[in-house]
Every structure is written in C-alpha cells, then in structure tokens.
Amino acid sequence: MASAGGITIHTARYVWTALASSLALIAALAIPFAVLVSPLLGSLIALVGLLVMMCRHHAYLARLVRWTQQPVGQSLPQASGVWDLVYSDINRNVRQASAERAKLGAELDRFRDASQAMPDGVMYLSLTGSIEWINRRAAEDLGLDPKRDRGTPITNLVRQPDFVHYLESGDYNEPFLFHPVRRRGAALLVQVITFGDGRRMIISRDVTQIEKLETMRRDFVANVSHELRTPLTVVSGFIETVLDGLEDVPHAELQRYLTMAHEQAARMQRLIQDLLVLSALETGAPQPVEDVVDAAGLVREVARETEALSAGRHQVTVEAQDLCRIQGSAKELHSAFANLASNAIRYTPAGGKVHLRWQLLASGAGEFCVEDDGIGIAPEHIPRLTERFYRVDRGRSRETGGTGLGLAIVKHVLTRHQAELKVVSTPGEGSCFCAVLPARRILPASVDDADD
Ligand code: ADP
C-alpha cells in the first residue's frame, strides 16, 4: 500500500468518500423536508446535520491531537466510521515504526556490545573532539569514567603534551606510543582513525607486556655481551702478550698464561652451555618429557656429584626416602637439583656442611631441599635470585665459576613441572633452597605399592 506523509493513500480516499456520503445523507434528509414541508425546515435539518458531522469530526481530531502529545509508541483507541480506518492506519504505521526502532536499537546494542568486548580501547570523538562514546577498556587505559566524562573534550581529560600534540597534529599515519601518567608503568599504542565528516575514532592497545619483554631482551643481550667480553678480553690480552715476545717469555710464565686463558675459555663455555640449556627450556615443548624418575636414586646421584665437586672441603650428607617416584623430565630435574646443590658448595666456605633431603609432605607433595651453613643471603636479594644474571656478589660468583644463570634454569625447570622454589636464608648463617613438586607429579615407589 502506498504511503504519503505516514497516512496511506487509501485512507485519504476513504476520508473523501466518507465526507461525500455524510453530505449525501444530510441532503437526503433535508431535501424531502424542504420540498414537502417547508424550505426553512429543510435548511434547519441540513444545518443541524452539518453541525453534528462537524462536532463528531472535531472530537476525533481532538483525540488525534491529544495522542500526538503522548509518548511515542502508544496506540490510538478504537473509533467508528472513517475515523476507525484512519486510526487503524496510523496504529499500523506506529507499530511498523516501533518494530523498526526496536530493530535499529538491537543493532546498535550489538555494535556497542562488540565494541565493549574488544580487547582494545575504543573511543569516538565528536567533530569538536568531545568524547561521544568510550568502551570500558579505553576508560581503564586512560583513567576515564565512561559515564561522567562523556561529552567532555578528551584533551581536557588527558592533558599530557605528547598526547595532545598527536591528536591535534592531524597526522595519524603512524600509531603513537603513549605512557599515561594515570597508569604508572603502562604503555599504550594509540592510533587515531578519521571517518565520516571528520569524526575520529581512537583505538588504544595495551603494549605494557610487549615493552617489558623488549626491555628484558635488550638487557639480556647487553648482559650476555658483558659476560663474554670480560673473559674474551683476558684471553686476547694473554695471546697478545705471548705473541709480542714468545722467545722472551719464560716457560713457567707461559704455563701460567695458558692456564689462565684456559680458565677463561672454560668460563665462556659454561656460559654458552647455560644459555643453551635456558633457551632449550624456553623454546622446548610446553610439557617436559614424562619420565618416571626414581626420586631417591636421583637425589643420591646428585649427592655423589656434590661430594665430588666439594672435593672433601665440605661435609655432605643425604637423606632420601625410597617412598616414591616423580613424573617429569629426568634430565631437567637432575639439572635443577644439581644446580641447587652446586650453589650450596660454592657459597659455603671450606669446613661447612651441606645437607640434601628428599621427603614426602603430608599434602602428598614431594620436597627436595639443599641446606647449607654458608654465607647466606640478605632478605632484599631473595625475590630477585631467579632473574637471569642476578648475583648478590658478582666477584664471588665469578671466582667460583658461576654464570648467574643457575637459578634462572632451576626456576624454569620447576615452572615446567608446576613446582615451586622456596628460599629461606640468613646472612652469615646459611641458606635452605627447596623445590616443592606438586602431589599430582608424585607416584608410588613401585607398581606393587600402587596396587595396595
Ligand atoms: P651463580 O652462577 O652466580 O651462582 P645462580 O643463578 O646460581 O648464579 O645464583 C644467583 C645468586 O644467588 C648467586 O650469585 C648467589 O649470590 C646467590 N646464591 C645462590 N645460591 C646460594 C647459596 N646457597 N648461598 C648463598 N648465596 C646463594
């Protein structure tokens, strides 16, 4: 049905037809009276008929006017005659418009929900730069309130000069790295997109973690270079000295130089070896190889190696209950346990005690501890010990052949086994490093035990 100004052409035709039939009715009543009784009576009847018709139409029109003043979506009450057709037509249009509005509303809601659910911050700015809409992520990133700050110019709320300059520059080809003062330490990659008649959308992505990783990578490269540079400088220095006067260098002196160069080469080798282990742990499969490891056997093997490393300078004792086996990588666990034990030897002066212990805890977890009465560690260092290249005393670590990567390797291995490293230490009294393996990695000592 064609529509003109909201009312259908059909209805407009009905109005004229109804008007014509009303007039015809009045005429049909009035003319016989005018001809048969008196023209005056006929005119009176016609006048009264017209008045009644006008009053009726006026009442329906007034009802229509009252309806237009009511909230949108209300339907018109029932009417009679032609007004019933007009009202029904209007009601149908209202219903269609309401359905259309509801559909548009639902689409808008879906669009808003999608923008809210985006992992990135999204903000729409008006032509004047005021916030028209902002999702939760953007509000959190920039420290704004989505309701309170709507309608406020963004540059009144985020006033950092670099941010304001980027927004006002109009050059949005490249994203802009922003460090909001309201979120200390955070880094956001902000990109402005212009659309429509010059409106702007701001997308912000939290890159704090990526930036931290980038800093860590840079620090790591710097640390490795530094660690390699020192022994390399020593080795090349010796070679130069020897080359400059090979004939003049006494044999004993040459022997000393070569021994020192050999030590430095061994140091570089250890460093490379530890770096390779660390990189294999980082890039290897997410799950360690699932061997069934004889826990007590592993601890006793580590104890034997520890005694060999100490070469009689320490009293090494071991206590390992033959109660269970560990599900995990034999190679990785050996490397972690041996690292803890070798540290105990290296940081305990000669004559000290080193005790290795493997036990089952009441919770079902398994615990491997290395206790020493060595130099100990001040509390402020303990949380940072597993960072790569972190050393309490750089000189002592080097003297004892340390690379600064041992505990980083231990931490990695334990994380891969969902295990935890616990450190208790008192400077001057000694330390206790414990690796706690979760109960689900502990198996009974033998199949027979499992059947019991
Ligand atoms: P390093 O090769 O320097 O020993 P690690 O990562 O194994 O590197 O250890 C980091 C630091 O933790 C060491 O430099 C040392 O200062 C400290 N540390 C580790 N184990 C002990 C221990 N048993 N007693 C005292 N200090 C220790």
Tab-separated table of N, CA and C in Angstrom, residues 143-300:
chain	number	residue	atom	x	y	z
A	143	GLY	N	42.311	6.103	32.282
A	143	GLY	CA	41.881	6.570	33.601
A	143	GLY	C	40.663	7.484	33.510
A	144	LEU	N	39.680	7.108	32.652
A	144	LEU	CA	38.481	7.937	32.486
A	144	LEU	C	37.253	7.221	33.030
A	145	ASP	N	36.151	8.000	33.138
A	145	ASP	CA	34.886	7.416	33.588
A	145	ASP	C	33.920	7.455	32.403
A	146	PRO	N	33.473	6.275	31.897
A	146	PRO	CA	32.667	6.251	30.664
A	146	PRO	C	31.404	7.117	30.752
A	147	LYS	N	30.785	7.207	31.944
A	147	LYS	CA	29.537	7.978	32.029
A	147	LYS	C	29.834	9.450	32.274
A	148	ARG	N	30.627	9.702	33.312
A	148	ARG	CA	30.868	11.085	33.740
A	148	ARG	C	31.585	11.901	32.666
A	149	ASP	N	32.531	11.261	31.962
A	149	ASP	CA	33.372	12.018	31.033
A	149	ASP	C	32.793	12.145	29.629
A	150	ARG	N	31.629	11.530	29.392
A	150	ARG	CA	31.023	11.638	28.059
A	150	ARG	C	30.652	13.098	27.801
A	151	GLY	N	30.997	13.612	26.630
A	151	GLY	CA	30.668	14.999	26.291
A	151	GLY	C	31.790	15.974	26.615
A	152	THR	N	32.821	15.497	27.336
A	152	THR	CA	33.941	16.387	27.687
A	152	THR	C	35.047	16.247	26.638
A	153	PRO	N	35.687	17.372	26.259
A	153	PRO	CA	36.793	17.249	25.283
A	153	PRO	C	37.901	16.358	25.850
A	154	ILE	N	38.383	15.431	25.045
A	154	ILE	CA	39.377	14.454	25.512
A	154	ILE	C	40.659	15.154	25.995
A	155	THR	N	41.000	16.270	25.318
A	155	THR	CA	42.251	16.945	25.709
A	155	THR	C	42.110	17.699	27.043
A	156	ASN	N	40.864	17.828	27.547
A	156	ASN	CA	40.692	18.400	28.895
A	156	ASN	C	40.930	17.326	29.952
A	157	LEU	N	40.782	16.070	29.529
A	157	LEU	CA	40.898	14.971	30.490
A	157	LEU	C	42.284	14.338	30.446
A	158	VAL	N	42.810	14.169	29.229
A	158	VAL	CA	44.175	13.633	29.094
A	158	VAL	C	45.017	14.797	28.568
A	159	ARG	N	45.758	15.409	29.483
A	159	ARG	CA	46.418	16.672	29.117
A	159	ARG	C	47.890	16.520	28.787
A	160	GLN	N	48.401	15.283	28.801
A	160	GLN	CA	49.839	15.114	28.548
A	160	GLN	C	50.189	15.709	27.184
A	161	PRO	N	51.209	16.590	27.133
A	161	PRO	CA	51.511	17.327	25.900
A	161	PRO	C	51.712	16.431	24.674
A	162	ASP	N	52.400	15.275	24.828
A	162	ASP	CA	52.647	14.425	23.654
A	162	ASP	C	51.339	13.876	23.098
A	163	PHE	N	50.392	13.535	23.995
A	163	PHE	CA	49.091	13.013	23.558
A	163	PHE	C	48.301	14.114	22.843
A	164	VAL	N	48.265	15.304	23.459
A	164	VAL	CA	47.518	16.437	22.882
A	164	VAL	C	48.114	16.789	21.516
A	165	HIS	N	49.446	16.777	21.439
A	165	HIS	CA	50.112	17.131	20.182
A	165	HIS	C	49.749	16.134	19.090
A	166	TYR	N	49.740	14.844	19.446
A	166	TYR	CA	49.404	13.816	18.448
A	166	TYR	C	47.974	14.013	17.933
A	167	LEU	N	47.047	14.271	18.867
A	167	LEU	CA	45.641	14.432	18.462
A	167	LEU	C	45.465	15.659	17.585
A	168	GLU	N	46.184	16.738	17.955
A	168	GLU	CA	45.987	17.985	17.219
A	168	GLU	C	46.777	18.047	15.923
A	169	SER	N	47.778	17.152	15.774
A	169	SER	CA	48.631	17.213	14.579
A	169	SER	C	47.847	16.857	13.303
A	170	GLY	N	46.855	15.971	13.452
A	170	GLY	CA	46.085	15.539	12.279
A	170	GLY	C	46.837	14.523	11.436
A	171	ASP	N	48.073	14.191	11.812
A	171	ASP	CA	48.852	13.214	11.056
A	171	ASP	C	48.778	11.881	11.808
A	172	TYR	N	47.903	10.999	11.338
A	172	TYR	CA	47.661	9.754	12.064
A	172	TYR	C	48.151	8.535	11.285
A	173	ASN	N	49.142	8.747	10.397
A	173	ASN	CA	49.639	7.612	9.608
A	173	ASN	C	50.306	6.564	10.491
A	174	GLU	N	51.027	7.046	11.498
A	174	GLU	CA	51.750	6.136	12.387
A	174	GLU	C	51.061	6.118	13.741
A	175	PRO	N	51.013	4.952	14.414
A	175	PRO	CA	50.474	4.949	15.780
A	175	PRO	C	51.454	5.665	16.718
A	176	PHE	N	50.963	5.980	17.898
A	176	PHE	CA	51.782	6.778	18.809
A	176	PHE	C	51.920	6.006	20.132
A	177	LEU	N	53.163	5.871	20.615
A	177	LEU	CA	53.407	5.141	21.867
A	177	LEU	C	53.231	6.103	23.024
A	178	PHE	N	52.262	5.795	23.857
A	178	PHE	CA	51.860	6.729	24.912
A	178	PHE	C	52.040	6.082	26.292
A	179	HIS	N	52.638	6.829	27.223
A	179	HIS	CA	52.802	6.335	28.598
A	179	HIS	C	51.918	7.187	29.500
A	180	PRO	N	50.670	6.742	29.774
A	180	PRO	CA	49.755	7.585	30.551
A	180	PRO	C	50.229	7.749	31.999
A	181	VAL	N	50.226	9.006	32.490
A	181	VAL	CA	50.687	9.229	33.876
A	181	VAL	C	49.711	8.630	34.879
A	182	ARG	N	48.433	8.504	34.457
A	182	ARG	CA	47.445	7.955	35.394
A	182	ARG	C	47.643	6.464	35.632
A	183	ARG	N	48.384	5.799	34.738
A	183	ARG	CA	48.689	4.368	34.948
A	183	ARG	C	50.191	4.196	34.861
A	184	ARG	N	50.821	4.300	36.016
A	184	ARG	CA	52.279	4.254	36.078
A	184	ARG	C	52.846	2.957	35.479
A	185	GLY	N	53.826	3.108	34.618
A	185	GLY	CA	54.491	1.918	34.057
A	185	GLY	C	53.774	1.326	32.853
A	186	ALA	N	52.577	1.845	32.536
A	186	ALA	CA	51.828	1.262	31.417
A	186	ALA	C	52.260	1.899	30.095
A	187	ALA	N	52.144	1.131	29.011
A	187	ALA	CA	52.450	1.662	27.676
A	187	ALA	C	51.271	1.349	26.760
A	188	LEU	N	50.800	2.367	26.033
A	188	LEU	CA	49.654	2.186	25.127
A	188	LEU	C	50.065	2.568	23.716
A	189	LEU	N	49.619	1.779	22.760
A	189	LEU	CA	49.835	2.141	21.365
A	189	LEU	C	48.522	2.766	20.884
A	190	VAL	N	48.565	4.070	20.630
A	190	VAL	CA	47.342	4.800	20.296
A	190	VAL	C	47.298	5.065	18.796
A	191	GLN	N	46.147	4.770	18.175
A	191	GLN	CA	46.004	5.036	16.742
A	191	GLN	C	44.682	5.775	16.524
A	192	VAL	N	44.739	6.903	15.801
A	192	VAL	CA	43.514	7.651	15.510
A	192	VAL	C	43.073	7.306	14.095
A	193	ILE	N	41.779	7.065	13.936
A	193	ILE	CA	41.224	6.770	12.600
A	193	ILE	C	40.142	7.808	12.331
A	194	THR	N	40.259	8.523	11.210
A	194	THR	CA	39.227	9.518	10.887
A	194	THR	C	38.198	8.855	9.980
A	195	PHE	N	36.934	9.245	10.152
A	195	PHE	CA	35.883	8.666	9.316
A	195	PHE	C	34.747	9.670	9.173
A	196	GLY	N	33.816	9.375	8.244
A	196	GLY	CA	32.625	10.217	8.038
A	196	GLY	C	33.032	11.640	7.721
A	197	ASP	N	32.362	12.591	8.373
A	197	ASP	CA	32.589	14.002	8.084
A	197	ASP	C	33.713	14.589	8.944
A	198	GLY	N	34.719	13.787	9.268
A	198	GLY	CA	35.854	14.296	10.037
A	198	GLY	C	35.815	13.873	11.492
A	199	ARG	N	34.946	12.899	11.811
A	199	ARG	CA	34.927	12.376	13.159
A	199	ARG	C	36.156	11.498	13.366
A	200	ARG	N	36.507	11.291	14.648
A	200	ARG	CA	37.693	10.483	14.921
A	200	ARG	C	37.377	9.332	15.871
A	201	MET	N	38.021	8.221	15.584
A	201	MET	CA	37.921	7.070	16.493
A	201	MET	C	39.334	6.831	17.020
A	202	ILE	N	39.446	6.635	18.338
A	202	ILE	CA	40.775	6.371	18.904
A	202	ILE	C	40.817	4.915	19.356
A	203	ILE	N	41.786	4.185	18.856
A	203	ILE	CA	41.985	2.793	19.273
A	203	ILE	C	43.243	2.778	20.131
A	204	SER	N	43.155	2.201	21.320
A	204	SER	CA	44.363	2.112	22.160
A	204	SER	C	44.619	0.653	22.508
A	205	ARG	N	45.853	0.230	22.372
A	205	ARG	CA	46.224	-1.165	22.685
A	205	ARG	C	47.279	-1.162	23.794
A	206	ASP	N	47.032	-2.011	24.799
A	206	ASP	CA	47.967	-2.085	25.915
A	206	ASP	C	49.198	-2.895	25.495
A	207	VAL	N	50.340	-2.228	25.410
A	207	VAL	CA	51.564	-2.933	24.983
A	207	VAL	C	52.592	-2.972	26.120
A	208	THR	N	52.088	-2.834	27.369
A	208	THR	CA	52.994	-2.817	28.531
A	208	THR	C	53.857	-4.081	28.550
A	209	GLN	N	53.186	-5.239	28.355
A	209	GLN	CA	53.894	-6.508	28.436
A	209	GLN	C	54.927	-6.622	27.320
A	210	ILE	N	54.536	-6.192	26.106
A	210	ILE	CA	55.452	-6.278	24.960
A	210	ILE	C	56.664	-5.377	25.212
A	211	GLU	N	56.396	-4.194	25.783
A	211	GLU	CA	57.502	-3.266	26.054
A	211	GLU	C	58.450	-3.840	27.101
A	212	LYS	N	57.836	-4.486	28.125
A	212	LYS	CA	58.668	-5.104	29.174
A	212	LYS	C	59.545	-6.197	28.577
A	213	LEU	N	58.942	-7.014	27.698
A	213	LEU	CA	59.701	-8.106	27.073
A	213	LEU	C	60.842	-7.553	26.229
A	214	GLU	N	60.538	-6.449	25.543
A	214	GLU	CA	61.552	-5.812	24.689
A	214	GLU	C	62.715	-5.313	25.554
A	215	THR	N	62.374	-4.706	26.721
A	215	THR	CA	63.416	-4.227	27.635
A	215	THR	C	64.228	-5.418	28.150
A	216	MET	N	63.504	-6.508	28.499
A	216	MET	CA	64.200	-7.696	29.001
A	216	MET	C	65.151	-8.252	27.949
A	217	ARG	N	64.676	-8.259	26.699
A	217	ARG	CA	65.503	-8.778	25.606
A	217	ARG	C	66.771	-7.941	25.447
A	218	ARG	N	66.575	-6.599	25.509
A	218	ARG	CA	67.742	-5.704	25.374
A	218	ARG	C	68.723	-5.926	26.519
A	219	ASP	N	68.168	-6.017	27.761
A	219	ASP	CA	69.022	-6.228	28.938
A	219	ASP	C	69.774	-7.548	28.802
A	220	PHE	N	69.055	-8.564	28.290
A	220	PHE	CA	69.649	-9.886	28.177
A	220	PHE	C	70.832	-9.858	27.205
A	221	VAL	N	70.622	-9.222	26.052
A	221	VAL	CA	71.705	-9.141	25.055
A	221	VAL	C	72.894	-8.379	25.657
A	222	ALA	N	72.575	-7.276	26.378
A	222	ALA	CA	73.646	-6.480	26.989
A	222	ALA	C	74.395	-7.322	28.020
A	223	ASN	N	73.646	-8.090	28.836
A	223	ASN	CA	74.280	-8.914	29.872
A	223	ASN	C	75.170	-9.988	29.267
A	224	VAL	N	74.646	-10.688	28.253
A	224	VAL	CA	75.436	-11.761	27.633
A	224	VAL	C	76.710	-11.176	27.034
A	225	SER	N	76.565	-10.027	26.336
A	225	SER	CA	77.755	-9.411	25.723
A	225	SER	C	78.776	-9.065	26.801
A	226	HIS	N	78.240	-8.512	27.916
A	226	HIS	CA	79.135	-8.121	29.003
A	226	HIS	C	79.847	-9.350	29.591
A	227	GLU	N	79.069	-10.420	29.802
A	227	GLU	CA	79.631	-11.641	30.396
A	227	GLU	C	80.708	-12.241	29.499
A	228	LEU	N	80.527	-12.149	28.182
A	228	LEU	CA	81.501	-12.749	27.262
A	228	LEU	C	82.705	-11.840	27.036
A	229	ARG	N	82.441	-10.522	27.147
A	229	ARG	CA	83.521	-9.576	26.835
A	229	ARG	C	84.682	-9.722	27.816
A	230	THR	N	84.368	-9.880	29.119
A	230	THR	CA	85.431	-9.929	30.119
A	230	THR	C	86.396	-11.105	29.861
A	231	PRO	N	85.908	-12.353	29.784
A	231	PRO	CA	86.883	-13.430	29.543
A	231	PRO	C	87.570	-13.316	28.188
A	232	LEU	N	86.839	-12.809	27.180
A	232	LEU	CA	87.455	-12.663	25.855
A	232	LEU	C	88.602	-11.666	25.889
A	233	THR	N	88.380	-10.557	26.647
A	233	THR	CA	89.436	-9.539	26.769
A	233	THR	C	90.668	-10.153	27.427
A	234	VAL	N	90.426	-10.954	28.481
A	234	VAL	CA	91.556	-11.575	29.194
A	234	VAL	C	92.313	-12.502	28.235
A	235	VAL	N	91.549	-13.377	27.533
A	235	VAL	CA	92.201	-14.354	26.640
A	235	VAL	C	92.986	-13.631	25.547
A	236	SER	N	92.352	-12.625	24.906
A	236	SER	CA	93.080	-11.964	23.800
A	236	SER	C	94.274	-11.180	24.338
A	237	GLY	N	94.170	-10.648	25.574
A	237	GLY	CA	95.309	-9.950	26.193
A	237	GLY	C	96.494	-10.890	26.358
A	238	PHE	N	96.227	-12.104	26.870
A	238	PHE	CA	97.297	-13.094	27.058
A	238	PHE	C	97.938	-13.440	25.719
A	239	ILE	N	97.088	-13.670	24.722
A	239	ILE	CA	97.625	-14.077	23.411
A	239	ILE	C	98.540	-12.966	22.859
A	240	GLU	N	98.084	-11.723	22.993
A	240	GLU	CA	98.909	-10.596	22.504
A	240	GLU	C	100.248	-10.561	23.208
A	241	THR	N	100.223	-10.685	24.554
A	241	THR	CA	101.458	-10.637	25.335
A	241	THR	C	102.421	-11.734	24.870
A	242	VAL	N	101.867	-12.933	24.723
A	242	VAL	CA	102.714	-14.063	24.333
A	242	VAL	C	103.264	-13.855	22.923
A	243	LEU	N	102.401	-13.360	22.018
A	243	LEU	CA	102.845	-13.156	20.634
A	243	LEU	C	103.951	-12.112	20.549
A	244	ASP	N	103.793	-11.048	21.390
A	244	ASP	CA	104.788	-9.958	21.350
A	244	ASP	C	106.196	-10.425	21.696
A	245	GLY	N	106.318	-11.401	22.588
A	245	GLY	CA	107.677	-11.820	22.943
A	245	GLY	C	107.733	-13.281	23.266
A	246	LEU	N	107.358	-14.090	22.296
A	246	LEU	CA	107.266	-15.537	22.537
A	246	LEU	C	108.603	-16.119	23.030
A	247	GLU	N	109.701	-15.618	22.428
A	247	GLU	CA	111.019	-16.179	22.806
A	247	GLU	C	111.419	-15.769	24.213
A	248	ASP	N	110.981	-14.512	24.592
A	248	ASP	CA	111.434	-13.980	25.889
A	248	ASP	C	110.620	-14.512	27.068
A	249	VAL	N	109.408	-15.066	26.778
A	249	VAL	CA	108.550	-15.490	27.910
A	249	VAL	C	109.094	-16.796	28.499
A	250	PRO	N	109.424	-16.742	29.810
A	250	PRO	CA	109.925	-17.976	30.440
A	250	PRO	C	108.844	-19.059	30.399
A	251	HIS	N	109.267	-20.304	30.395
A	251	HIS	CA	108.329	-21.413	30.262
A	251	HIS	C	107.274	-21.412	31.360
A	252	ALA	N	107.724	-21.129	32.596
A	252	ALA	CA	106.789	-21.144	33.749
A	252	ALA	C	105.706	-20.076	33.567
A	253	GLU	N	106.155	-18.907	33.062
A	253	GLU	CA	105.213	-17.781	32.843
A	253	GLU	C	104.193	-18.167	31.764
A	254	LEU	N	104.708	-18.787	30.702
A	254	LEU	CA	103.843	-19.215	29.595
A	254	LEU	C	102.787	-20.204	30.096
A	255	GLN	N	103.255	-21.100	30.947
A	255	GLN	CA	102.349	-22.102	31.543
A	255	GLN	C	101.222	-21.391	32.313
A	256	ARG	N	101.618	-20.338	33.068
A	256	ARG	CA	100.647	-19.601	33.886
A	256	ARG	C	99.615	-18.898	32.983
A	257	TYR	N	100.128	-18.263	31.921
A	257	TYR	CA	99.236	-17.552	30.987
A	257	TYR	C	98.228	-18.508	30.368
A	258	LEU	N	98.775	-19.652	29.938
A	258	LEU	CA	97.890	-20.604	29.248
A	258	LEU	C	96.842	-21.177	30.206
A	259	THR	N	97.255	-21.390	31.459
A	259	THR	CA	96.294	-21.911	32.449
A	259	THR	C	95.160	-20.900	32.641
A	260	MET	N	95.557	-19.606	32.754
A	260	MET	CA	94.538	-18.570	32.970
A	260	MET	C	93.624	-18.441	31.744
A	261	ALA	N	94.239	-18.520	30.555
A	261	ALA	CA	93.432	-18.423	29.326
A	261	ALA	C	92.467	-19.604	29.245
A	262	HIS	N	92.948	-20.757	29.691
A	262	HIS	CA	92.108	-21.953	29.674
A	262	HIS	C	90.908	-21.772	30.611
A	263	GLU	N	91.185	-21.191	31.792
A	263	GLU	CA	90.101	-20.944	32.771
A	263	GLU	C	89.030	-20.032	32.171
A	264	GLN	N	89.500	-18.983	31.472
A	264	GLN	CA	88.547	-18.031	30.882
A	264	GLN	C	87.742	-18.681	29.760
A	265	ALA	N	88.438	-19.556	28.992
A	265	ALA	CA	87.724	-20.247	27.911
A	265	ALA	C	86.668	-21.172	28.508
A	266	ALA	N	87.038	-21.821	29.631
A	266	ALA	CA	86.081	-22.723	30.295
A	266	ALA	C	84.877	-21.916	30.800
A	267	ARG	N	85.172	-20.698	31.267
A	267	ARG	CA	84.078	-19.843	31.763
A	267	ARG	C	83.100	-19.509	30.630
A	268	MET	N	83.674	-19.193	29.461
A	268	MET	CA	82.819	-18.873	28.305
A	268	MET	C	82.013	-20.098	27.904
A	269	GLN	N	82.669	-21.252	27.982
A	269	GLN	CA	81.983	-22.499	27.617
A	269	GLN	C	80.794	-22.749	28.549
A	270	ARG	N	81.021	-22.539	29.859
A	270	ARG	CA	79.943	-22.749	30.845
A	270	ARG	C	78.775	-21.817	30.559
A	271	LEU	N	79.139	-20.565	30.238
A	271	LEU	CA	78.094	-19.560	29.966
A	271	LEU	C	77.252	-19.979	28.752
A	272	ILE	N	77.962	-20.377	27.694
A	272	ILE	CA	77.250	-20.788	26.472
A	272	ILE	C	76.380	-22.011	26.778
A	273	GLN	N	76.951	-22.942	27.567
A	273	GLN	CA	76.209	-24.163	27.910
A	273	GLN	C	74.903	-23.792	28.652
A	274	ASP	N	75.035	-22.902	29.651
A	274	ASP	CA	73.845	-22.494	30.427
A	274	ASP	C	72.839	-21.760	29.549
A	275	LEU	N	73.357	-20.938	28.627
A	275	LEU	CA	72.444	-20.208	27.722
A	275	LEU	C	71.682	-21.181	26.837
A	276	LEU	N	72.395	-22.231	26.401
A	276	LEU	CA	71.740	-23.228	25.540
A	276	LEU	C	70.660	-23.983	26.320
A	277	VAL	N	70.987	-24.313	27.585
A	277	VAL	CA	70.005	-25.032	28.419
A	277	VAL	C	68.763	-24.158	28.595
A	278	LEU	N	68.997	-22.885	28.923
A	278	LEU	CA	67.892	-21.946	29.157
A	278	LEU	C	67.044	-21.790	27.891
A	279	SER	N	67.733	-21.666	26.768
A	279	SER	CA	66.990	-21.478	25.521
A	279	SER	C	66.216	-22.741	25.152
A	280	ALA	N	66.811	-23.926	25.437
A	280	ALA	CA	66.094	-25.180	25.151
A	280	ALA	C	64.846	-25.270	26.023
A	281	LEU	N	64.967	-24.822	27.281
A	281	LEU	CA	63.802	-24.873	28.187
A	281	LEU	C	62.715	-23.924	27.708
A	282	GLU	N	63.139	-22.761	27.205
A	282	GLU	CA	62.165	-21.757	26.781
A	282	GLU	C	61.485	-22.118	25.471
A	283	THR	N	62.273	-22.717	24.571
A	283	THR	CA	61.697	-22.974	23.246
A	283	THR	C	61.176	-24.398	23.106
A	284	GLY	N	61.469	-25.262	24.105
A	284	GLY	CA	61.061	-26.662	24.022
A	284	GLY	C	59.555	-26.813	24.128
A	285	ALA	N	59.111	-28.065	24.074
A	285	ALA	CA	57.673	-28.350	24.180
A	285	ALA	C	57.152	-27.804	25.505
A	286	PRO	N	55.890	-27.355	25.546
A	286	PRO	CA	55.370	-26.794	26.785
A	286	PRO	C	55.407	-27.795	27.944
A	287	GLN	N	55.209	-29.083	27.652
A	287	GLN	CA	55.253	-30.089	28.720
A	287	GLN	C	56.620	-30.757	28.736
A	288	PRO	N	57.232	-30.966	29.915
A	288	PRO	CA	58.503	-31.687	29.942
A	288	PRO	C	58.259	-33.160	29.601
A	289	VAL	N	59.349	-33.842	29.203
A	289	VAL	CA	59.206	-35.270	28.875
A	289	VAL	C	58.694	-35.985	30.130
A	290	GLU	N	57.708	-36.864	29.958
A	290	GLU	CA	57.119	-37.522	31.133
A	290	GLU	C	57.824	-38.840	31.443
A	291	ASP	N	59.021	-38.751	32.071
A	291	ASP	CA	59.696	-39.966	32.546
A	291	ASP	C	59.133	-40.308	33.913
A	292	VAL	N	59.424	-41.539	34.340
A	292	VAL	CA	59.117	-41.872	35.742
A	292	VAL	C	60.471	-41.950	36.439
A	293	VAL	N	60.725	-40.957	37.291
A	293	VAL	CA	62.067	-40.788	37.852
A	293	VAL	C	62.119	-41.357	39.266
A	294	ASP	N	63.159	-42.166	39.521
A	294	ASP	CA	63.360	-42.703	40.872
A	294	ASP	C	63.911	-41.551	41.720
A	295	ALA	N	63.054	-40.970	42.575
A	295	ALA	CA	63.405	-39.746	43.300
A	295	ALA	C	64.638	-39.929	44.185
A	296	ALA	N	64.614	-41.005	45.019
A	296	ALA	CA	65.729	-41.208	45.957
A	296	ALA	C	67.025	-41.452	45.178
A	297	GLY	N	66.922	-42.230	44.081
A	297	GLY	CA	68.101	-42.522	43.256
A	297	GLY	C	68.674	-41.232	42.680
A	298	LEU	N	67.807	-40.367	42.196
A	298	LEU	CA	68.256	-39.099	41.616
A	298	LEU	C	68.973	-38.246	42.677
A	299	VAL	N	68.378	-38.192	43.873
A	299	VAL	CA	68.960	-37.356	44.938
A	299	VAL	C	70.323	-37.919	45.354
A	300	ARG	N	70.429	-39.254	45.425
A	300	ARG	CA	71.727	-39.850	45.822
A	300	ARG	C	72.788	-39.578	44.742
